[in-house]
mmCIF file of C-alpha atoms in Angstrom:
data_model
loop_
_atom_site.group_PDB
_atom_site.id
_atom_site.type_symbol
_atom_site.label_atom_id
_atom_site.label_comp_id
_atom_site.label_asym_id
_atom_site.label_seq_id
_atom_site.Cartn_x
_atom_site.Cartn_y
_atom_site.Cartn_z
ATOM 1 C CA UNK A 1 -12.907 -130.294 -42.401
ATOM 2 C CA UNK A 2 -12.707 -128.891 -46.049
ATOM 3 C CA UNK A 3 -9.349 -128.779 -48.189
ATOM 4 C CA UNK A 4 -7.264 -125.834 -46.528
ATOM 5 C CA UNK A 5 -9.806 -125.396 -43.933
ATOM 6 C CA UNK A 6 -8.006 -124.764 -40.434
ATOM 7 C CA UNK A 7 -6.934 -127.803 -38.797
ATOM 8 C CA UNK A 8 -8.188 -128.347 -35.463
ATOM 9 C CA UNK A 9 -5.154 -131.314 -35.248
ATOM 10 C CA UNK A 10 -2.769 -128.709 -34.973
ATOM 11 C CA UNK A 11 -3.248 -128.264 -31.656
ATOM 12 C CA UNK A 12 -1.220 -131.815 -29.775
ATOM 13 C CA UNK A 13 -4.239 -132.577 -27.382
ATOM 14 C CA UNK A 14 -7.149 -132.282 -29.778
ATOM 15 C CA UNK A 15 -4.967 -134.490 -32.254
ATOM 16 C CA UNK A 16 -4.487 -137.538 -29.753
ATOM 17 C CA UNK A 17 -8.488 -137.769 -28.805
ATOM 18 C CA UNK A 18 -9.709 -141.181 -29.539
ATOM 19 C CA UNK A 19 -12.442 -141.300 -32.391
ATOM 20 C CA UNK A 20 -15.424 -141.180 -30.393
ATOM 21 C CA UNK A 21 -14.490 -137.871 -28.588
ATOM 22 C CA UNK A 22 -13.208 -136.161 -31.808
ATOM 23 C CA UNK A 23 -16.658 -137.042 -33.392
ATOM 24 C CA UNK A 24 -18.349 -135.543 -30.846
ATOM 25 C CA UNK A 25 -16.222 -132.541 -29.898
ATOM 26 C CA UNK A 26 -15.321 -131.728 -34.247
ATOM 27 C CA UNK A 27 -18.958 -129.990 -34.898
ATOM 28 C CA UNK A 28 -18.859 -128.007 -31.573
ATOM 29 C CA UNK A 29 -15.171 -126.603 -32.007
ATOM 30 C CA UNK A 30 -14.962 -122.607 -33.641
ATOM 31 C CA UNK A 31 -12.147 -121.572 -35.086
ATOM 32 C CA UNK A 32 -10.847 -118.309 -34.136
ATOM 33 C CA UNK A 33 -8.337 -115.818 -34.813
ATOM 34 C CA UNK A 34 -6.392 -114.740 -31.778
ATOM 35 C CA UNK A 35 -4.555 -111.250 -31.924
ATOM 36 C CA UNK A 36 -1.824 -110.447 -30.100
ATOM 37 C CA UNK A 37 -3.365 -108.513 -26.850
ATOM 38 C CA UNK A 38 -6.417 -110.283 -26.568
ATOM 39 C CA UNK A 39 -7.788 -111.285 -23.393
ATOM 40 C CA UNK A 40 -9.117 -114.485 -23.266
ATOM 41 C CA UNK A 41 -9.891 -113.937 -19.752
ATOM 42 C CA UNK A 42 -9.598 -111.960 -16.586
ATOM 43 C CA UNK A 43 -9.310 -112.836 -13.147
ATOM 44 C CA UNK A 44 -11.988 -113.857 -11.275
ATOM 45 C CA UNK A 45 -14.070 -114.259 -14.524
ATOM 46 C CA UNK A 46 -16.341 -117.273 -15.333
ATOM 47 C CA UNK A 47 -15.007 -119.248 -18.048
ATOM 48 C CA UNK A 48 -17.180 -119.674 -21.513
ATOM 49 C CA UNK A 49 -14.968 -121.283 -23.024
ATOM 50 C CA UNK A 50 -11.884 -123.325 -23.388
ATOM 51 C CA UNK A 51 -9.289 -122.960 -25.807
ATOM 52 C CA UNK A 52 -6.883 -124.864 -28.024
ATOM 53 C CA UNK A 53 -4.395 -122.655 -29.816
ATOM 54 C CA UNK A 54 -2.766 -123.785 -32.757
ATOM 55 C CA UNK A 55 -0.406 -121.483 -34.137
ATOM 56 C CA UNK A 56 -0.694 -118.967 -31.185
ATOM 57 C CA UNK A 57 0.710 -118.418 -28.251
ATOM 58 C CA UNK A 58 -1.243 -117.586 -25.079
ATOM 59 C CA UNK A 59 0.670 -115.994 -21.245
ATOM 60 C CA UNK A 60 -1.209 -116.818 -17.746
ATOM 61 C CA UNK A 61 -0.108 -113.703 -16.100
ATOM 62 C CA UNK A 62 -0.391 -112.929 -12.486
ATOM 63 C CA UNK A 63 -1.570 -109.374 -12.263
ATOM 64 C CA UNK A 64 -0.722 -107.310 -8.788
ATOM 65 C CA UNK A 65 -2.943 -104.323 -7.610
ATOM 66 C CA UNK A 66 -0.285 -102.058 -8.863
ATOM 67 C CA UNK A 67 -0.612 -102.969 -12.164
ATOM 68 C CA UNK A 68 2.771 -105.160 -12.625
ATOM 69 C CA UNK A 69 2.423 -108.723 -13.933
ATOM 70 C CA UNK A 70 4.763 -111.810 -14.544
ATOM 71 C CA UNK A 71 3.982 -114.759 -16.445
ATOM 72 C CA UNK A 72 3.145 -118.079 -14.465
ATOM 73 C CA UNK A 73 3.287 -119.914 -18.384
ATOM 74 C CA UNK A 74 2.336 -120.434 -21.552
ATOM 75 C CA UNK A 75 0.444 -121.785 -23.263
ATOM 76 C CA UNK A 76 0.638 -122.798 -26.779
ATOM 77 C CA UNK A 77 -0.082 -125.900 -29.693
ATOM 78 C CA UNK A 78 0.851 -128.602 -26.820
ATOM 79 C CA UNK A 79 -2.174 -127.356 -24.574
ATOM 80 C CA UNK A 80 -5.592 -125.648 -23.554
ATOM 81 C CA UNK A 81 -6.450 -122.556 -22.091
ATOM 82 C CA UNK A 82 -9.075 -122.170 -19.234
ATOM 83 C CA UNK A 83 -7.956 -125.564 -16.619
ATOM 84 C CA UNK A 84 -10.554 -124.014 -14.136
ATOM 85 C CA UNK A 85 -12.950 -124.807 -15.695
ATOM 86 C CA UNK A 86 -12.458 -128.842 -15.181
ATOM 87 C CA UNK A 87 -10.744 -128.546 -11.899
ATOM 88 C CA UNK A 88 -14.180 -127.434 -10.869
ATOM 89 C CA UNK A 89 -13.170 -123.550 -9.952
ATOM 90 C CA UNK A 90 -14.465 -122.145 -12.645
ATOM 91 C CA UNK A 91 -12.558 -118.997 -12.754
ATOM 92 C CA UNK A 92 -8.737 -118.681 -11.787
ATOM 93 C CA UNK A 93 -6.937 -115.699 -10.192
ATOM 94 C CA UNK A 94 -4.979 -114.834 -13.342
ATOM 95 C CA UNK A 95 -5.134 -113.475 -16.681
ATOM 96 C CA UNK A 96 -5.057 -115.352 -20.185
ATOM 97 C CA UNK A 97 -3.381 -112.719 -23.123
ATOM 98 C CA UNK A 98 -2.519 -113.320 -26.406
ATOM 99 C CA UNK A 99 1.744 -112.524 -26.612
ATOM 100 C CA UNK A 100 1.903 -114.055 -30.113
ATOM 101 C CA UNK A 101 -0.295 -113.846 -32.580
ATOM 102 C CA UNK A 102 -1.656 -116.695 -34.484
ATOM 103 C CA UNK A 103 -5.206 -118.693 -34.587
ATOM 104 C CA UNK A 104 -7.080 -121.535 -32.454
ATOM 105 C CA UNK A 105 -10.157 -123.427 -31.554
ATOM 106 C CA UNK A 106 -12.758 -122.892 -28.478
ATOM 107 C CA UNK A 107 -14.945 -125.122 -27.237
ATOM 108 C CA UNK A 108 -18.082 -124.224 -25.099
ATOM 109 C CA UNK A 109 -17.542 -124.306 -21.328
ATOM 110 C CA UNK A 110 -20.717 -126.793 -21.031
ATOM 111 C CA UNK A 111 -18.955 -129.365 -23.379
ATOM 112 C CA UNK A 112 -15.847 -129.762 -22.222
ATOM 113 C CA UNK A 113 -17.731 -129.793 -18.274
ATOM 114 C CA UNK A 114 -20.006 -132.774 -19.720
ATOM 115 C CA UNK A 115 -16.824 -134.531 -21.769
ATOM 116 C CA UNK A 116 -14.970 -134.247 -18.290
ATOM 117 C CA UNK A 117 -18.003 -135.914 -15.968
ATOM 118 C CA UNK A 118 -17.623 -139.006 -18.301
ATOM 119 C CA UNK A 119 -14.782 -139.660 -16.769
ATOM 120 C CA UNK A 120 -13.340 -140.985 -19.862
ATOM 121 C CA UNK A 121 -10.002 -140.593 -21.848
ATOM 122 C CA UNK A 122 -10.662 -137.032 -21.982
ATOM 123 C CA UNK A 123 -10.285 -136.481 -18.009
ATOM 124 C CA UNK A 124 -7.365 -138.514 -17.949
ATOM 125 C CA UNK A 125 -5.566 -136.044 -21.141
ATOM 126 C CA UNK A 126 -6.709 -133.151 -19.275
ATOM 127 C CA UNK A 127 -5.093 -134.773 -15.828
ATOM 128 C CA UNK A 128 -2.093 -135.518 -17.130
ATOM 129 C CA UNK A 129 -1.772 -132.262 -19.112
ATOM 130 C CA UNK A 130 -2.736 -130.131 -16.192
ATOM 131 C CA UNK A 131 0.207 -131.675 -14.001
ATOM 132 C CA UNK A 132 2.911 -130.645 -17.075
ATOM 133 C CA UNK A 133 1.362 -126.669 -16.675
ATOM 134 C CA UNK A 134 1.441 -126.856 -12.698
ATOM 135 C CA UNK A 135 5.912 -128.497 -13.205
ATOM 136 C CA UNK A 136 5.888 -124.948 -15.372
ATOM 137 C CA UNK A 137 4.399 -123.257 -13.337
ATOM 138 C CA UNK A 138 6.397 -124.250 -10.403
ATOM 139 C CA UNK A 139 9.573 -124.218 -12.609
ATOM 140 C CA UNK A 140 8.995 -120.888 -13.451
ATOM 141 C CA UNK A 141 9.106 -119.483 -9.960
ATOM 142 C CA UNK A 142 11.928 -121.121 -9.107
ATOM 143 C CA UNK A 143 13.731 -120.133 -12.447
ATOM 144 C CA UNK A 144 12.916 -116.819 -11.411
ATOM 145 C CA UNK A 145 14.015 -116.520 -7.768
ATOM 146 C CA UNK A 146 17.235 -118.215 -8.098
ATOM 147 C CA UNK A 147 18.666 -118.089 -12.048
ATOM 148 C CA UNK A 148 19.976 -115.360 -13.748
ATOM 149 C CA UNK A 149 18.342 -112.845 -16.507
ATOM 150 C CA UNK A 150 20.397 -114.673 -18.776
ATOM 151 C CA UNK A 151 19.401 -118.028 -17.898
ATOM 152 C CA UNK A 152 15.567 -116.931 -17.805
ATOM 153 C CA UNK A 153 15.530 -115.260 -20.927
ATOM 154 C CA UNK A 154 17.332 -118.291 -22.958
ATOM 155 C CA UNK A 155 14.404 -120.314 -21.383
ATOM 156 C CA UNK A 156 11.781 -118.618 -22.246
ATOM 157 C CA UNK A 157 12.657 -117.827 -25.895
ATOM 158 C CA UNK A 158 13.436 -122.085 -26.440
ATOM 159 C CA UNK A 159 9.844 -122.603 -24.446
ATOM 160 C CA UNK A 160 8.680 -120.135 -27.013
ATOM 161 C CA UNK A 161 10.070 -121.931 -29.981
ATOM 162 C CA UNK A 162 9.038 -125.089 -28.934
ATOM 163 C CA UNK A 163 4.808 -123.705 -29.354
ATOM 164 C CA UNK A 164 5.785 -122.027 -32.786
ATOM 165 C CA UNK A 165 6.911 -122.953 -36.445
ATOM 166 C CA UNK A 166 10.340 -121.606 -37.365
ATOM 167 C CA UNK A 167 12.593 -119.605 -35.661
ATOM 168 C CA UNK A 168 11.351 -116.308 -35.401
ATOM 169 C CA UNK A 169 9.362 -114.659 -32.729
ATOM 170 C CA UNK A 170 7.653 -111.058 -33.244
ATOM 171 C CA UNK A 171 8.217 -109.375 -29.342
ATOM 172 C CA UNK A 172 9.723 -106.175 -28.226
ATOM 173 C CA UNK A 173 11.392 -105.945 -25.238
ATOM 174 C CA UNK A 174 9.212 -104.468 -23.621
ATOM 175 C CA UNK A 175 6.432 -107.558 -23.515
ATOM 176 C CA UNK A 176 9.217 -110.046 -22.663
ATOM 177 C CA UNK A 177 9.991 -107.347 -20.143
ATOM 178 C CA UNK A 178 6.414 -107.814 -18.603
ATOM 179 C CA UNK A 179 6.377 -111.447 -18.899
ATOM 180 C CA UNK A 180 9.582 -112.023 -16.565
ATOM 181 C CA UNK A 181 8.538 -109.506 -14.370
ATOM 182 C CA UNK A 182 12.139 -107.516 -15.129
ATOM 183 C CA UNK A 183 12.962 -104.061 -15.696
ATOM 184 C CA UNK A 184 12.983 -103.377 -19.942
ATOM 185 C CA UNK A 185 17.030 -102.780 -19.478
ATOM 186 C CA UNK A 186 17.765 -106.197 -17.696
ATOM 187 C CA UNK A 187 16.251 -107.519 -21.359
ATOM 188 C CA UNK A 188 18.150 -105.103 -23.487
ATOM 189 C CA UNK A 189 21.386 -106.350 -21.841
ATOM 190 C CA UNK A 190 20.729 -109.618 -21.819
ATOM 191 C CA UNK A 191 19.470 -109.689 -25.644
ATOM 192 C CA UNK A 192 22.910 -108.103 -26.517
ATOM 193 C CA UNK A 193 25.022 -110.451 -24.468
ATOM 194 C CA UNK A 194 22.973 -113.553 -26.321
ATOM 195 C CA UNK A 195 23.256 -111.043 -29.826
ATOM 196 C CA UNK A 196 26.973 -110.393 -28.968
ATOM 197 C CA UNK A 197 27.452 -114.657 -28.441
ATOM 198 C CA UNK A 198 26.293 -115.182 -32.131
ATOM 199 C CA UNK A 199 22.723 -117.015 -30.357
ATOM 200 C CA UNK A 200 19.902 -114.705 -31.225
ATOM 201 C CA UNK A 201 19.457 -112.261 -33.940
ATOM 202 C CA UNK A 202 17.250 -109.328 -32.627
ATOM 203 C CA UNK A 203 15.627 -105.846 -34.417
ATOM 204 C CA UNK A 204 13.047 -103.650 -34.712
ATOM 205 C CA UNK A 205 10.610 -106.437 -32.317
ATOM 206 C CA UNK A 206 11.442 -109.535 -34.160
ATOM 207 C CA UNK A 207 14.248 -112.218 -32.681
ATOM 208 C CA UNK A 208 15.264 -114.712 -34.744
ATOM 209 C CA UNK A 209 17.371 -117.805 -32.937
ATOM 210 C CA UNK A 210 20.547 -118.106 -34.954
ATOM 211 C CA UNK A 211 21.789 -120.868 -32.697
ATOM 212 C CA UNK A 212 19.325 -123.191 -30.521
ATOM 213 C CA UNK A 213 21.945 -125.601 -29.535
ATOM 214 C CA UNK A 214 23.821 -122.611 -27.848
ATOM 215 C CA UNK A 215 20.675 -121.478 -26.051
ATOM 216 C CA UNK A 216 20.044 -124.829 -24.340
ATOM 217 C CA UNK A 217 23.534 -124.641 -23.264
ATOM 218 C CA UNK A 218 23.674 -121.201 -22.264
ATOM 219 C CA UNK A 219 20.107 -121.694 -19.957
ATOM 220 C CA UNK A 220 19.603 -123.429 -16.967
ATOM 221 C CA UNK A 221 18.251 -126.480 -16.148
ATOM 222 C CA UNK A 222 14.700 -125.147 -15.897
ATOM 223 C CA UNK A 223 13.853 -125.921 -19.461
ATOM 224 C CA UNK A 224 14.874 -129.304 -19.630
ATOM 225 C CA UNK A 225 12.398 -130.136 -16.498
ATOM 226 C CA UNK A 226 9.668 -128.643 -18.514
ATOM 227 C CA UNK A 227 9.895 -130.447 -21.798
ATOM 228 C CA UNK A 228 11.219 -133.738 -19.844
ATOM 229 C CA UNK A 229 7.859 -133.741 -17.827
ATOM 230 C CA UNK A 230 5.572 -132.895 -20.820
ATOM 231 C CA UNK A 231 7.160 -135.694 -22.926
ATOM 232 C CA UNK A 232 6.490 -137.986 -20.452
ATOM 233 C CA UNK A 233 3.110 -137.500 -19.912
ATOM 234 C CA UNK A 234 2.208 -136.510 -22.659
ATOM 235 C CA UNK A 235 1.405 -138.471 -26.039
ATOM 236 C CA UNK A 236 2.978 -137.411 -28.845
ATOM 237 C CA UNK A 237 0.266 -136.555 -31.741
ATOM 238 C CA UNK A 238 -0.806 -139.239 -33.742
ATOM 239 C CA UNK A 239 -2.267 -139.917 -37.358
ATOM 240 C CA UNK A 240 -6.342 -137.991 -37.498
#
């Protein structure tokens, strides 16, 4: 990579490959921006590609016939988008979008198909990262059947932080609305009650976390299961 060149290493499972992998995955990886919106894939759709963000942040939505949608998880520098792909579906039942802008790598489907067959370190990263998505996934559901707004909201904006750089997040209610599958007013009151408790910071789309310590008190235990299971089986990145 070139001085100030996008780093691929942003992104936590392309910066713990062992050597041989890197060298051959570094000349087929694109860079890409990634707009908040975009769909990086629908359901049902064959995958072309799989993706690493690195300073984005990508939602696996669930999508009913009516239109409505919840988020099953995100997705963001710790991980990959498009698991189908290696699991040997090919093409998954929900739908990949963009909810915070920022940039990342693909890699052709083919590659990442032939770097799995090996059955090398690579299959064993993806394993291992595939069973931290499913404990969000599951965590998630729970979170959402039996926790309050509160409790779901202070999650997702610390599972949030944890994939970006800083404090802020660019959202309106509306979108985290959508992603918790919640009326727009549940979020409104529940982004004054965390405002009113001196936590978050919110205006014109942009929330800025005044107080993380308070918001992993103030949230259930749902969180903690999340980033307990990902440290665990997860490496933490290493020297390129």
């Amino acid at each position: 990579m070139t001085t100030g060149s996008p780093d691929p290493r942003k992104n936590q499972l392309l910066a713990v490959l062992p050597d041989a992998e890197w060298q051959r995955w570094q000349p087929q990886l694109e860079w890409v921006d990634l707009p908040r919106g975009q769909v990086l894939y629908e359901p049902g759709s064959t995958l072309s590609h799989v993706y690493f963000p690195t300073t984005a942040i990508v939602s696996l939505l669930y999508v009913t016939e009516s239109g409505a949608s919840a988020e099953l998880a995100m997705v963001g520098n710790e991980g990959i988008i498009g698991i189908a792909l290696f699991m040997g579906g090919e093409s998954t039942p929900s739908r990949a979008v963009v909810q915070s802008a920022g940039q990342g790598f693909r890699l052709p489907a083919q590659v990442m198909k032939e770097e799995f067959n090996r059955a090398g370190p690579v299959l064993h990263l993806m394993l291992r990262y595939t069973q931290a998505l499913i404990t969000q996934m599951a965590q998630t559901a729970a979170c959402n059947r039996h926790h309050s707004l509160d409790q779901q909201l202070c999650r997702w904006l610390l599972l949030s932080l944890d994939r970006l750089e800083g404090n802020e997040l660019t959202m309106t209610q509306e979108l985290i609305a959508n992603m918790l599958g919640v009326r727009r007013e549940g979020v409104t009151e529940a982004a004054l009650k965390l405002q009113k408790a001196g936590l978050i910071r919110y205006a014109r789309g942009r929330i800025s976390v005044l107080d993380r310590e308070g918001l992993e008190k103030r949230t259930c235990e749902c969180y903690a299961v999340v980033k307990r299971e990902h440290d665990r089986l997860l490496p933490e990145k290493v020297g390129t």
